[in-house]
Amino acid sequence: MDTKWDPVIPYPLFLAPTAILVGLAALSGVLALVVALSARAGDESGQRGPLGPTAPAMVSAFAFSSSSPTGHPVG
């Protein structure tokens, strides 16, 4: 039995080039290292904001750019 209707919006909804996503993630990692290496001992509470989401952002950018339901990279 086939589906009774087509999708409202075909996959993918929008395309983001892999180079842009990976580039932004790499830039985020470099900026986080600059913040971490240039910080003083008393700056710990101020660093938690920018450093916390950096690794998940890098991982999610890579995962979104390299996965699709068809098994082929999107980009």
PDB file of C-alpha atoms in Angstrom:
ATOM      1  CA  MET A   1       0.000   0.000   0.000  1.00  0.00           C
ATOM      2  CA  ASP A   2       1.443   3.361  -1.028  1.00  0.00           C
ATOM      3  CA  THR A   3       1.173   6.640   0.816  1.00  0.00           C
ATOM      4  CA  LYS A   4      -2.021   8.549   0.193  1.00  0.00           C
ATOM      5  CA  TRP A   5      -0.421  11.978  -0.110  1.00  0.00           C
ATOM      6  CA  ASP A   6       2.842  13.674  -0.947  1.00  0.00           C
ATOM      7  CA  PRO A   7       4.893  15.602   1.617  1.00  0.00           C
ATOM      8  CA  VAL A   8       3.887  19.223   2.109  1.00  0.00           C
ATOM      9  CA  ILE A   9       7.481  20.396   1.631  1.00  0.00           C
ATOM     10  CA  PRO A  10       9.906  18.002  -0.072  1.00  0.00           C
ATOM     11  CA  TYR A  11      13.148  16.961   1.628  1.00  0.00           C
ATOM     12  CA  PRO A  12      15.442  18.779   2.237  1.00  0.00           C
ATOM     13  CA  LEU A  13      13.699  21.878   3.469  1.00  0.00           C
ATOM     14  CA  PHE A  14      16.833  23.968   2.927  1.00  0.00           C
ATOM     15  CA  LEU A  15      20.391  23.212   1.942  1.00  0.00           C
ATOM     16  CA  ALA A  16      23.362  24.512   3.864  1.00  0.00           C
ATOM     17  CA  PRO A  17      26.709  23.868   2.196  1.00  0.00           C
ATOM     18  CA  THR A  18      28.993  21.607   4.205  1.00  0.00           C
ATOM     19  CA  ALA A  19      31.915  24.008   3.897  1.00  0.00           C
ATOM     20  CA  ILE A  20      29.976  26.821   5.569  1.00  0.00           C
ATOM     21  CA  LEU A  21      28.801  24.647   8.461  1.00  0.00           C
ATOM     22  CA  VAL A  22      32.204  23.105   9.094  1.00  0.00           C
ATOM     23  CA  GLY A  23      33.909  26.492   8.678  1.00  0.00           C
ATOM     24  CA  LEU A  24      31.644  28.116  11.268  1.00  0.00           C
ATOM     25  CA  ALA A  25      32.211  25.224  13.648  1.00  0.00           C
ATOM     26  CA  ALA A  26      35.990  25.478  13.214  1.00  0.00           C
ATOM     27  CA  LEU A  27      35.880  29.242  13.747  1.00  0.00           C
ATOM     28  CA  SER A  28      33.861  28.684  16.895  1.00  0.00           C
ATOM     29  CA  GLY A  29      36.489  26.234  18.151  1.00  0.00           C
ATOM     30  CA  VAL A  30      39.346  28.636  17.400  1.00  0.00           C
ATOM     31  CA  LEU A  31      37.574  31.499  19.159  1.00  0.00           C
ATOM     32  CA  ALA A  32      36.893  29.276  22.166  1.00  0.00           C
ATOM     33  CA  LEU A  33      40.605  28.407  22.357  1.00  0.00           C
ATOM     34  CA  VAL A  34      41.537  32.087  22.196  1.00  0.00           C
ATOM     35  CA  VAL A  35      39.154  32.837  25.048  1.00  0.00           C
ATOM     36  CA  ALA A  36      40.433  29.879  27.086  1.00  0.00           C
ATOM     37  CA  LEU A  37      44.140  30.629  26.548  1.00  0.00           C
ATOM     38  CA  SER A  38      43.871  34.367  27.182  1.00  0.00           C
ATOM     39  CA  ALA A  39      41.753  34.125  30.337  1.00  0.00           C
ATOM     40  CA  ARG A  40      42.964  34.853  33.827  1.00  0.00           C
ATOM     41  CA  ALA A  41      42.188  32.710  36.868  1.00  0.00           C
ATOM     42  CA  GLY A  42      39.360  35.010  38.013  1.00  0.00           C
ATOM     43  CA  ASP A  43      37.534  34.840  34.668  1.00  0.00           C
ATOM     44  CA  GLU A  44      36.168  31.327  35.104  1.00  0.00           C
ATOM     45  CA  SER A  45      32.542  32.299  35.631  1.00  0.00           C
ATOM     46  CA  GLY A  46      32.569  34.478  32.497  1.00  0.00           C
ATOM     47  CA  GLN A  47      33.953  31.662  30.338  1.00  0.00           C
ATOM     48  CA  ARG A  48      31.243  29.154  31.018  1.00  0.00           C
ATOM     49  CA  GLY A  49      28.895  30.889  28.599  1.00  0.00           C
ATOM     50  CA  PRO A  50      30.978  30.848  25.397  1.00  0.00           C
ATOM     51  CA  LEU A  51      32.821  27.565  26.003  1.00  0.00           C
ATOM     52  CA  GLY A  52      29.843  25.399  26.959  1.00  0.00           C
ATOM     53  CA  PRO A  53      28.029  25.234  23.601  1.00  0.00           C
ATOM     54  CA  THR A  54      31.138  25.180  21.395  1.00  0.00           C
ATOM     55  CA  ALA A  55      31.722  21.415  21.232  1.00  0.00           C
ATOM     56  CA  PRO A  56      28.043  20.517  20.731  1.00  0.00           C
ATOM     57  CA  ALA A  57      27.815  23.164  17.994  1.00  0.00           C
ATOM     58  CA  MET A  58      30.792  21.653  16.187  1.00  0.00           C
ATOM     59  CA  VAL A  59      29.412  18.130  16.481  1.00  0.00           C
ATOM     60  CA  SER A  60      25.897  19.100  15.372  1.00  0.00           C
ATOM     61  CA  ALA A  61      27.189  21.085  12.379  1.00  0.00           C
ATOM     62  CA  PHE A  62      29.181  18.065  11.230  1.00  0.00           C
ATOM     63  CA  ALA A  63      26.292  15.671  11.870  1.00  0.00           C
ATOM     64  CA  PHE A  64      23.746  17.796  10.003  1.00  0.00           C
ATOM     65  CA  SER A  65      26.079  18.313   7.057  1.00  0.00           C
ATOM     66  CA  SER A  66      27.006  14.665   6.696  1.00  0.00           C
ATOM     67  CA  SER A  67      23.700  12.900   7.262  1.00  0.00           C
ATOM     68  CA  SER A  68      20.529  12.489   5.272  1.00  0.00           C
ATOM     69  CA  PRO A  69      17.760   9.900   5.110  1.00  0.00           C
ATOM     70  CA  THR A  70      19.102   8.615   1.817  1.00  0.00           C
ATOM     71  CA  GLY A  71      22.556   7.909   3.264  1.00  0.00           C
ATOM     72  CA  HIS A  72      24.315  10.392   0.991  1.00  0.00           C
ATOM     73  CA  PRO A  73      26.046  13.499   2.347  1.00  0.00           C
ATOM     74  CA  VAL A  74      24.109  16.735   2.002  1.00  0.00           C
ATOM     75  CA  GLY A  75      26.039  19.619   0.575  1.00  0.00           C
TER      76      GLY A  75
END
